[in-house]
Coordinates of N, CA and C in Angstrom, one line a residue:
Chain A
K1 N 1.0 -1.3 -0.3 CA 0.0 -0.1 0.0 C 1.1 1.0 0.0
A2 N 0.5 2.1 -1.1 CA 1.4 3.6 -1.2 C 0.9 4.2 0.3
G3 N 2.2 5.3 0.6 CA 1.9 5.7 1.7 C 1.1 7.0 1.4
V4 N 1.4 7.8 2.5 CA 0.8 9.5 2.5 C 1.8 10.3 1.7
T5 N 1.5 10.5 0.6 CA 2.6 11.6 -0.3 C 2.0 12.9 -0.6
Q6 N 3.0 13.9 -0.3 CA 2.7 15.1 -0.1 C 3.6 16.0 -1.0
T7 N 3.0 16.7 -2.2 CA 3.7 17.6 -2.9 C 3.6 18.9 -2.5
P8 N 4.2 20.0 -3.2 CA 5.9 19.5 -3.3 C 6.6 19.3 -2.1
R9 N 7.6 18.8 -2.1 CA 8.6 18.8 -0.9 C 9.2 19.7 -0.1
Y10 N 9.5 20.9 -0.9 CA 9.9 22.0 -0.4 C 9.7 23.2 -1.4
L11 N 9.3 24.7 -0.7 CA 8.6 25.7 -1.6 C 9.6 26.7 -0.7
I12 N 9.6 27.6 -1.6 CA 10.0 29.0 -1.2 C 9.3 29.8 -2.0
K13 N 8.7 30.8 -1.2 CA 7.7 31.6 -1.3 C 8.1 33.2 -0.9
T14 N 7.6 34.1 -1.5 CA 8.0 35.6 -1.0 C 6.7 36.0 -0.3
R15 N 6.9 36.9 0.8 CA 5.8 37.3 1.6 C 4.6 38.1 0.8
G16 N 3.3 37.7 1.0 CA 2.4 38.3 0.4 C 1.6 37.6 -0.6
Q17 N 2.3 36.1 -1.1 CA 2.2 35.2 -2.1 C 1.0 34.4 -1.4
Q18 N 0.8 33.7 -2.1 CA -0.2 32.5 -1.7 C 0.7 31.3 -2.1
V19 N 0.0 30.1 -1.6 CA 0.7 29.0 -1.9 C -0.5 27.6 -1.6
T20 N -0.5 26.7 -2.4 CA -1.0 25.4 -2.5 C -0.4 24.2 -1.9
L21 N -0.4 23.3 -1.3 CA -0.1 22.2 -1.0 C -0.9 21.0 -1.0
S22 N -0.5 19.9 -1.5 CA -1.3 18.8 -2.0 C -1.1 17.3 -0.8
C23 N -1.9 16.8 -0.9 CA -1.5 15.5 0.0 C -2.6 14.5 -0.7
S24 N -2.1 13.3 -0.9 CA -2.6 12.1 -1.2 C -3.0 11.1 -0.5
P25 N -3.8 10.8 0.3 CA -3.8 9.8 1.6 C -3.6 8.5 1.0
I26 N -3.6 7.7 1.9 CA -3.7 6.2 1.5 C -5.0 5.7 1.2
S27 N -4.8 4.9 0.0 CA -5.8 4.5 -0.5 C -7.0 3.8 0.5
G28 N -8.1 4.3 0.5 CA -9.4 3.5 1.4 C -9.5 5.0 2.6
H29 N -7.9 5.5 2.8 CA -8.5 6.4 3.8 C -9.5 7.7 3.7
R30 N -10.6 7.9 4.2 CA -11.4 9.1 4.0 C -11.0 10.0 4.8
S31 N -10.2 10.2 6.0 CA -9.8 11.5 6.8 C -8.4 11.8 6.5
V32 N -8.5 13.1 6.2 CA -7.3 13.9 6.3 C -7.1 15.1 7.2
S33 N -6.0 15.4 7.9 CA -5.7 16.1 8.7 C -4.5 16.6 8.3
W34 N -4.6 18.3 8.5 CA -3.3 19.0 8.2 C -2.6 19.3 9.6
Y35 N -1.0 19.4 10.0 CA -0.3 20.3 10.9 C 0.6 21.3 10.6
Q36 N 0.7 22.1 11.3 CA 2.0 23.0 11.1 C 2.7 22.6 11.9
Q37 N 4.4 22.3 11.7 CA 5.2 21.9 12.5 C 6.3 22.9 12.7
T38 N 6.6 23.2 13.6 CA 8.0 24.1 14.0 C 8.7 23.7 15.1
P39 N 10.0 24.4 15.4 CA 10.9 23.8 16.3 C 10.3 24.3 17.5
G40 N 9.8 25.5 17.4 CA 9.1 26.4 18.3 C 7.8 26.0 19.2
Q41 N 7.1 25.5 18.4 CA 5.6 25.4 18.6 C 5.3 23.9 18.5
G42 N 6.0 22.9 17.9 CA 5.5 21.5 18.0 C 4.4 21.4 17.0
L43 N 3.6 20.5 17.2 CA 2.6 19.9 16.3 C 1.2 20.9 16.6
Q44 N 0.9 21.9 15.5 CA -0.2 22.8 15.9 C -1.3 21.8 14.5
F45 N -2.3 21.9 15.1 CA -3.7 21.3 14.0 C -4.2 22.5 13.6
L46 N -4.3 22.0 12.0 CA -5.0 23.2 11.1 C -6.2 22.7 10.9
F47 N -6.4 21.6 10.3 CA -7.8 21.4 10.1 C -7.7 19.7 9.6
E48 N -9.3 19.1 9.4 CA -9.4 17.6 9.2 C -10.4 17.8 8.5
Y49 N -10.4 17.0 7.5 CA -11.6 16.8 6.3 C -11.8 15.2 6.3
F50 N -13.4 14.9 6.2 CA -13.5 13.7 6.0 C -14.7 13.5 4.8
S51 N -14.7 12.9 4.0 CA -15.6 12.9 2.7 C -15.9 14.3 2.4
E52 N -14.9 14.9 2.1 CA -15.0 16.3 1.8 C -15.7 17.4 2.5
T53 N -15.9 16.8 3.8 CA -16.6 17.9 4.6 C -15.3 18.4 5.6
Q54 N -15.1 19.7 6.4 CA -14.3 19.7 7.4 C -15.0 19.4 8.3
R55 N -14.4 18.5 9.1 CA -14.9 18.1 10.7 C -14.5 18.9 11.8
N56 N -13.2 19.0 11.6 CA -12.5 20.0 12.9 C -11.8 21.2 12.3
K57 N -11.4 21.9 13.1 CA -10.4 23.3 12.6 C -9.9 23.7 13.6
G58 N -8.8 23.9 13.5 CA -7.8 24.7 14.9 C -7.9 25.9 14.7
N59 N -7.0 26.5 15.6 CA -6.8 28.1 15.8 C -5.8 29.0 14.8
F60 N -6.1 28.9 13.5 CA -5.7 29.5 12.8 C -6.2 30.5 11.9
P61 N -5.8 31.5 11.7 CA -6.6 32.8 10.7 C -6.9 32.4 9.4
G62 N -7.9 33.1 9.2 CA -8.6 32.4 7.8 C -7.8 32.5 6.7
R63 N -6.5 33.0 6.7 CA -5.7 32.8 5.7 C -5.4 31.4 5.3
F64 N -5.4 30.3 6.0 CA -5.3 29.0 6.1 C -6.6 28.5 5.8
S65 N -6.5 27.6 4.6 CA -8.0 27.0 4.2 C -7.4 26.0 3.5
G66 N -8.5 25.0 3.4 CA -8.2 23.5 2.9 C -9.6 23.3 2.3
R67 N -9.4 22.0 1.7 CA -10.4 21.2 0.9 C -9.8 19.9 0.7
Q68 N -11.1 19.0 0.3 CA -11.0 17.7 0.2 C -11.7 17.1 -1.3
F69 N -11.1 16.4 -2.0 CA -11.8 15.9 -3.3 C -12.5 14.5 -2.8
S70 N -13.3 14.4 -3.9 CA -14.2 13.2 -3.8 C -13.4 12.1 -3.6
N71 N -11.8 12.0 -4.2 CA -10.9 10.9 -4.2 C -10.2 10.8 -2.7
S72 N -10.6 11.7 -1.6 CA -9.9 11.9 -0.8 C -8.8 12.6 -0.8
R73 N -8.1 13.3 -1.5 CA -7.1 13.6 -1.7 C -7.3 15.3 -1.5
S74 N -6.2 16.0 -0.7 CA -6.8 17.4 -0.1 C -5.8 18.4 -0.4
E75 N -6.3 19.5 -0.2 CA -5.4 20.5 -0.7 C -5.4 21.4 0.6
M76 N -4.2 22.1 0.8 CA -4.6 23.1 1.5 C -3.6 24.8 1.2
N77 N -4.4 25.6 1.2 CA -4.1 26.4 0.7 C -3.3 27.7 1.9
V78 N -2.6 28.7 1.5 CA -2.5 30.1 2.7 C -2.1 30.8 1.6
S79 N -2.9 32.2 1.9 CA -2.8 33.3 0.9 C -2.2 34.4 1.9
T80 N -1.8 35.2 1.2 CA -0.8 36.2 2.1 C 0.0 36.0 2.9
L81 N 0.9 35.2 2.5 CA 2.2 34.3 3.2 C 2.6 35.2 3.9
E82 N 3.1 35.2 5.3 CA 3.7 35.9 6.1 C 5.0 35.4 6.7
L83 N 5.9 36.0 6.9 CA 7.4 35.2 7.4 C 7.2 34.1 8.4
G84 N 6.3 34.3 9.3 CA 6.0 33.2 10.1 C 5.2 32.1 9.9
D85 N 4.8 32.3 8.3 CA 4.1 31.2 7.9 C 5.3 30.2 7.7
S86 N 6.5 30.1 7.6 CA 7.5 29.0 7.5 C 7.6 28.0 8.2
A87 N 7.3 27.0 7.7 CA 7.0 25.8 8.6 C 7.4 24.1 7.5
L88 N 7.2 23.4 8.6 CA 6.8 22.0 7.8 C 5.4 21.6 8.1
Y89 N 4.7 21.6 6.9 CA 3.3 20.8 7.0 C 3.2 19.8 6.6
L90 N 2.5 19.2 7.4 CA 2.3 18.2 7.5 C 0.9 17.4 7.1
C91 N 0.5 16.5 6.4 CA -0.7 15.7 6.3 C -1.0 14.3 6.9
A92 N -1.7 14.0 7.4 CA -2.1 12.5 8.1 C -3.2 12.2 7.5
S93 N -3.0 11.0 7.3 CA -4.5 10.2 6.7 C -4.8 9.2 8.0
S94 N -5.9 8.9 7.9 CA -6.7 7.6 8.6 C -8.1 7.1 8.1
P95 N -8.6 6.2 8.4 CA -9.7 5.6 7.9 C -10.8 6.6 8.2
G96 N -10.9 7.1 9.4 CA -11.7 8.3 9.5 C -12.8 8.0 10.5
T97 N -13.2 6.5 10.5 CA -14.2 5.8 11.1 C -13.6 4.2 12.1
G98 N -14.0 4.4 12.9 CA -13.2 3.2 14.1 C -11.9 3.6 14.1
G99 N -10.8 3.0 13.1 CA -9.3 3.4 13.5 C -9.1 4.5 13.6
T100 N -8.3 5.0 14.6 CA -7.9 6.4 14.9 C -6.4 6.5 14.7
E101 N -5.5 5.7 14.1 CA -3.9 5.8 13.9 C -3.8 6.6 12.7
A102 N -2.9 7.6 13.0 CA -2.9 8.7 11.9 C -1.3 8.1 11.2
F103 N -1.2 8.5 9.8 CA -0.2 8.0 9.0 C -0.1 9.4 8.3
F104 N 1.4 9.5 8.6 CA 2.0 10.8 8.1 C 2.6 10.6 7.1
G105 N 2.6 12.0 5.9 CA 3.1 12.4 5.1 C 4.9 12.5 5.3
Q106 N 5.8 13.0 4.4 CA 7.0 13.3 4.5 C 7.2 14.9 5.2
G107 N 6.0 15.5 4.5 CA 5.8 16.8 4.9 C 5.9 17.9 3.8
T108 N 5.6 18.9 3.5 CA 6.0 20.1 2.6 C 6.9 21.1 3.7
R109 N 7.9 21.5 3.0 CA 9.1 22.8 4.0 C 8.9 23.9 3.0
L110 N 8.0 24.8 3.8 CA 7.8 26.4 3.3 C 8.5 27.0 4.0
T111 N 9.4 27.8 3.0 CA 10.1 28.8 3.4 C 9.5 30.3 3.0
V112 N 9.1 30.9 3.6 CA 8.6 32.7 3.4 C 9.8 33.5 3.3
V113 N 10.3 34.1 2.6 CA 11.2 35.2 2.6 C 10.7 36.8 2.3
Chain B
A1 N -10.0 22.2 29.5 CA -9.8 22.0 28.1 C -9.1 20.5 28.0
Q2 N -9.6 19.8 26.8 CA -8.7 18.3 26.8 C -7.5 18.5 26.2
R3 N -6.3 18.3 27.2 CA -4.8 18.6 26.9 C -4.1 17.1 26.8
V4 N -3.4 17.3 26.5 CA -1.9 16.1 26.6 C -0.6 17.0 26.9
T5 N -0.1 16.7 27.9 CA 1.2 17.4 28.4 C 2.3 16.6 28.4
Q6 N 3.2 17.2 28.0 CA 4.5 16.3 28.1 C 5.2 17.6 28.6
P7 N 5.7 17.4 30.0 CA 6.7 18.3 30.7 C 8.0 18.6 30.1
E8 N 8.5 17.8 29.7 CA 10.1 18.0 29.3 C 10.2 18.0 27.9
K9 N 10.8 19.5 27.2 CA 10.5 19.6 26.0 C 11.9 19.0 25.6
L10 N 13.2 18.8 26.4 CA 14.3 18.2 25.8 C 14.6 17.1 27.0
L11 N 15.2 16.0 26.8 CA 15.4 14.9 27.4 C 17.1 14.2 26.8
S12 N 18.0 14.4 27.7 CA 19.4 13.9 27.5 C 19.7 12.9 28.3
V13 N 20.0 11.5 28.2 CA 20.6 10.8 28.6 C 21.8 9.9 28.0
F14 N 22.4 9.4 28.5 CA 23.7 8.7 28.3 C 23.4 7.1 27.9
K15 N 23.7 6.5 26.8 CA 23.5 5.3 26.3 C 23.7 4.2 27.5
G16 N 22.9 3.4 27.5 CA 22.7 2.3 28.3 C 22.0 2.4 29.6
A17 N 21.6 4.1 29.5 CA 21.0 4.4 30.7 C 19.3 4.3 30.5
P18 N 18.5 4.3 31.5 CA 17.0 4.2 31.4 C 16.5 5.3 31.1
V19 N 15.4 5.5 30.4 CA 14.6 6.6 29.5 C 13.2 6.3 29.9
E20 N 12.9 7.5 30.5 CA 11.0 8.0 30.8 C 10.8 8.9 30.2
L21 N 9.9 9.0 29.1 CA 9.5 10.1 28.7 C 8.1 10.5 28.9
K22 N 7.7 11.5 29.5 CA 6.5 11.5 30.3 C 5.4 12.3 29.4
C23 N 3.9 11.6 30.0 CA 2.9 12.2 29.1 C 1.5 12.1 30.3
N24 N 0.9 13.0 30.3 CA -0.1 13.0 30.9 C -1.0 13.6 30.2
Y25 N -2.1 13.2 30.5 CA -3.7 13.6 29.3 C -4.9 13.8 30.6
S26 N -5.7 14.8 30.1 CA -6.5 15.4 30.9 C -7.9 14.8 30.9
Y27 N -8.2 14.0 30.1 CA -9.6 13.3 30.0 C -9.5 12.3 31.2
S28 N -10.8 12.2 32.1 CA -10.7 10.9 32.9 C -11.7 9.6 32.4
G29 N -12.0 9.7 31.0 CA -12.6 8.2 30.8 C -11.6 7.7 30.3
S30 N -11.9 6.7 29.1 CA -11.1 5.9 28.6 C -10.7 6.1 27.2
P31 N -9.5 7.2 27.5 CA -8.9 7.3 25.9 C -7.9 6.2 25.2
E32 N -8.1 6.5 24.1 CA -6.9 5.8 23.1 C -5.8 6.9 23.3
L33 N -4.8 6.1 23.6 CA -3.4 6.8 23.9 C -2.3 6.4 22.9
F34 N -1.6 7.2 22.3 CA -0.6 6.7 21.2 C 1.2 7.7 21.7
W35 N 2.1 6.9 21.1 CA 3.2 7.4 21.1 C 3.9 7.7 19.8
Y36 N 4.0 8.7 19.3 CA 4.5 8.3 17.9 C 6.2 9.3 18.0
V37 N 6.6 8.8 16.9 CA 8.0 9.3 17.0 C 8.8 9.6 15.6
Q38 N 9.6 10.8 15.9 CA 10.1 11.3 14.5 C 11.7 11.4 14.6
Y39 N 12.1 10.5 14.0 CA 13.6 10.5 13.6 C 14.0 11.6 12.4
S40 N 15.3 11.9 12.5 CA 16.2 13.0 12.0 C 15.5 12.7 10.4
R41 N 15.0 13.5 9.7 CA 14.6 13.3 8.2 C 13.7 12.4 8.1
Q42 N 12.9 11.9 8.9 CA 12.1 10.8 8.6 C 10.5 11.4 8.9
R43 N 9.5 10.8 8.4 CA 8.3 11.2 8.7 C 8.0 10.7 10.0
L44 N 7.1 11.5 10.6 CA 6.5 10.7 12.1 C 5.8 9.8 11.6
Q45 N 5.9 9.0 12.9 CA 5.1 7.9 12.7 C 4.9 7.0 14.1
L46 N 3.7 6.1 14.1 CA 3.4 5.7 15.3 C 4.4 5.0 15.6
L47 N 4.9 4.8 17.1 CA 6.0 3.9 17.9 C 4.9 3.1 18.6
L48 N 3.9 3.5 19.4 CA 3.1 2.2 20.2 C 1.6 2.8 20.3
R49 N 0.8 2.0 20.4 CA -0.4 2.5 21.4 C -1.0 1.7 22.5
H50 N -1.9 2.1 23.4 CA -1.5 1.3 24.5 C -2.4 0.5 24.6
I51 N -3.5 0.0 23.6 CA -4.6 -1.0 23.5 C -3.8 -2.2 23.1
S52 N -2.5 -1.8 22.6 CA -2.0 -3.3 21.7 C -0.9 -3.7 22.7
R53 N -0.6 -2.9 23.9 CA 0.6 -3.5 24.7 C 1.3 -4.1 24.2
E54 N 1.9 -3.9 23.4 CA 3.4 -4.4 22.9 C 4.4 -3.4 23.0
S55 N 5.7 -4.1 22.9 CA 7.0 -3.4 23.2 C 7.4 -3.3 21.7
I56 N 7.8 -1.9 21.4 CA 8.3 -1.8 20.1 C 9.8 -1.1 20.2
K57 N 10.8 -1.8 19.7 CA 12.2 -0.8 19.9 C 12.6 -1.1 21.1
G58 N 11.8 -2.1 22.1 CA 12.4 -2.2 23.7 C 11.7 -1.0 24.3
F59 N 10.6 0.0 23.6 CA 9.9 0.9 24.5 C 8.8 0.3 24.8
T60 N 8.1 0.4 26.0 CA 6.5 0.1 26.6 C 6.0 1.6 27.2
A61 N 4.8 1.5 27.1 CA 3.8 2.4 27.8 C 3.0 2.0 28.5
D62 N 2.7 2.1 29.8 CA 1.8 1.7 30.4 C 0.4 2.9 31.0
L63 N -0.7 2.7 30.5 CA -1.8 3.6 31.0 C -2.1 3.3 32.2
N64 N -1.8 4.8 32.9 CA -2.4 4.5 34.3 C -3.6 5.4 34.4
K65 N -4.4 5.2 34.8 CA -5.9 5.9 34.8 C -5.9 6.8 36.1
G66 N -5.2 6.1 37.1 CA -5.3 6.9 38.3 C -4.6 8.0 38.4
E67 N -3.3 8.0 37.7 CA -2.6 9.2 37.7 C -2.8 10.1 36.3
T68 N -4.0 9.4 35.2 CA -3.9 9.9 34.0 C -2.7 10.3 33.2
S69 N -1.6 8.9 33.0 CA -0.3 9.4 32.6 C -0.1 7.8 31.6
F70 N 0.8 8.1 30.5 CA 0.9 7.2 29.8 C 2.9 7.5 29.3
H71 N 3.4 7.2 30.4 CA 4.7 7.0 30.0 C 5.4 6.2 29.3
L72 N 6.6 6.8 28.7 CA 7.3 5.8 27.6 C 8.4 5.6 28.3
K73 N 8.6 4.2 28.2 CA 9.7 3.9 28.9 C 10.8 2.9 28.1
K74 N 12.1 3.0 28.5 CA 12.9 1.9 27.9 C 14.1 1.8 28.7
P75 N 14.5 0.7 29.4 CA 15.4 0.0 30.2 C 16.9 0.7 29.6
F76 N 17.2 0.4 28.6 CA 18.6 0.8 28.2 C 18.4 1.6 26.9
A77 N 18.9 2.9 26.9 CA 18.5 3.9 25.9 C 20.0 3.3 24.9
Q78 N 19.8 3.6 23.6 CA 20.5 3.1 22.4 C 20.6 4.5 21.7
E79 N 21.8 4.5 21.3 CA 21.8 5.9 20.2 C 20.9 6.3 19.3
E80 N 20.4 5.3 18.8 CA 19.3 5.3 17.7 C 18.1 5.6 18.1
D81 N 17.7 5.8 19.3 CA 16.6 6.2 19.8 C 16.6 7.9 20.1
S82 N 17.7 8.4 19.8 CA 17.4 9.9 19.5 C 16.2 10.2 18.7
A83 N 15.4 11.0 18.6 CA 14.5 11.6 17.8 C 13.6 12.5 18.5
M84 N 12.6 12.9 18.1 CA 11.2 13.5 18.7 C 10.0 12.7 18.9
Y85 N 9.6 12.8 20.1 CA 8.6 11.9 20.6 C 7.4 12.9 20.9
Y86 N 6.4 12.5 20.3 CA 5.0 12.9 20.9 C 3.9 11.9 21.6
C87 N 3.4 12.3 22.3 CA 2.0 11.9 22.9 C 0.8 12.4 22.4
A88 N -0.1 11.6 22.2 CA -1.3 12.0 21.4 C -2.2 11.1 22.1
R89 N -3.5 11.6 22.5 CA -4.8 11.1 22.6 C -5.8 10.9 21.8
G90 N -6.4 9.7 21.5 CA -7.4 9.6 20.4 C -8.5 10.3 20.4
P91 N -9.5 10.6 19.2 CA -10.6 11.1 19.2 C -11.4 10.6 20.5
M92 N -12.5 11.8 21.1 CA -13.2 11.4 22.0 C -14.2 11.8 21.6
D93 N -15.8 11.4 21.9 CA -17.1 11.9 22.0 C -17.3 12.1 20.2
S94 N -17.4 13.8 19.8 CA -17.8 13.7 18.4 C -16.8 14.9 18.0
N95 N -15.2 14.4 18.7 CA -14.5 15.3 18.2 C -13.2 14.4 17.4
Y96 N -13.3 14.2 16.1 CA -12.2 13.4 15.5 C -11.0 13.7 15.6
Q97 N -10.3 14.4 16.3 CA -9.1 14.8 15.9 C -8.0 14.6 17.2
L98 N -7.1 14.2 17.0 CA -6.0 13.4 18.2 C -5.5 14.9 18.7
I99 N -5.5 14.5 19.7 CA -4.9 15.8 20.8 C -3.6 15.7 21.0
W100 N -2.6 16.2 20.5 CA -1.3 16.3 20.6 C -0.2 16.8 21.9
G101 N 0.7 16.1 22.6 CA 1.5 16.9 23.4 C 2.5 17.5 22.5
A102 N 3.2 18.6 23.4 CA 4.3 19.4 22.8 C 5.5 18.9 22.0
G103 N 5.8 17.5 22.6 CA 7.0 16.7 22.2 C 8.0 16.8 23.0
T104 N 8.8 15.7 23.0 CA 9.9 15.7 24.0 C 11.0 15.4 23.2
K105 N 12.3 16.2 22.9 CA 13.1 15.5 22.2 C 14.3 15.0 22.8
L106 N 14.5 13.7 22.4 CA 15.4 12.9 23.3 C 16.8 12.7 22.5
I107 N 17.9 13.1 23.5 CA 19.0 12.9 22.7 C 19.9 11.9 23.8
I108 N 20.3 10.9 22.9 CA 20.9 9.9 23.7 C 22.7 10.1 23.4
K109 N 23.3 10.4 24.4 CA 24.8 10.7 24.5 C 26.0 9.2 24.6
P110 N 26.6 9.5 23.6 CA 27.4 8.3 23.6 C 28.1 8.0 25.0

C-alpha cells in the first residue's frame, strides 16, 4: 500500500504570495488532517477533512484554508504569506471511522522570504 | 480543556541508561493513547498504542488511569533512539481529532 504523499516537498515563497500544498492519503482512507510543525511550537493542528467536509478546525487565521476532493485527496492553501508561516506542513490520513491511528506524509517544507 | 502534557521539551541521557518520557492527559474516561516518533529527516510514525500492549524497539508504555499518565519507558537507551517523541490522545465523543502533546526531544549521548 502506498503511503501518504505530499507535494511539493520544498517551497520557497515571498511574503504576500499564496501557496497550495497537496496531500494524497492512503488508499481507502477518508480522513485527512493538516498540521503545522515548527521547532518552537511543535505540532499545531490546522484542520481535518472527512468525505469532503471539514470536521475539525484548529486556531489558525482565515488565511489558512483547505479542501478535500471526492477521491480523498486534499489541498491546503495559505494566502498572503507571512514570514511566520515558514514551517513544515504535515498531512496525515486515517480511515476516519473506527481506526484512529494517523499515518503521516513526509511533509512540505515551506520557507517564506 | 482537553489536553495532553509532555512536561519535558528536551531529555538527554547516556547510552545504556533508562529512559522515561512523561505524558499526562486531562480526560478522565478511557481514551486511546499513542506514542509517535520522528527520527531525523523521517516522517512522523506511530511507535506504539496502549491498546496493543506491545513493546516496540524496547519501548513500553503503561496507561495509568489513576494518574492519567501514559509514560514511555525503555530500560537501556540506544543512540538510535534519539528522536522527537509525541504523545497523543485519540478522538473522544464527536471530536475526531487527535490531541497532541508538545513533544519531547530525546538525545542519547554516547
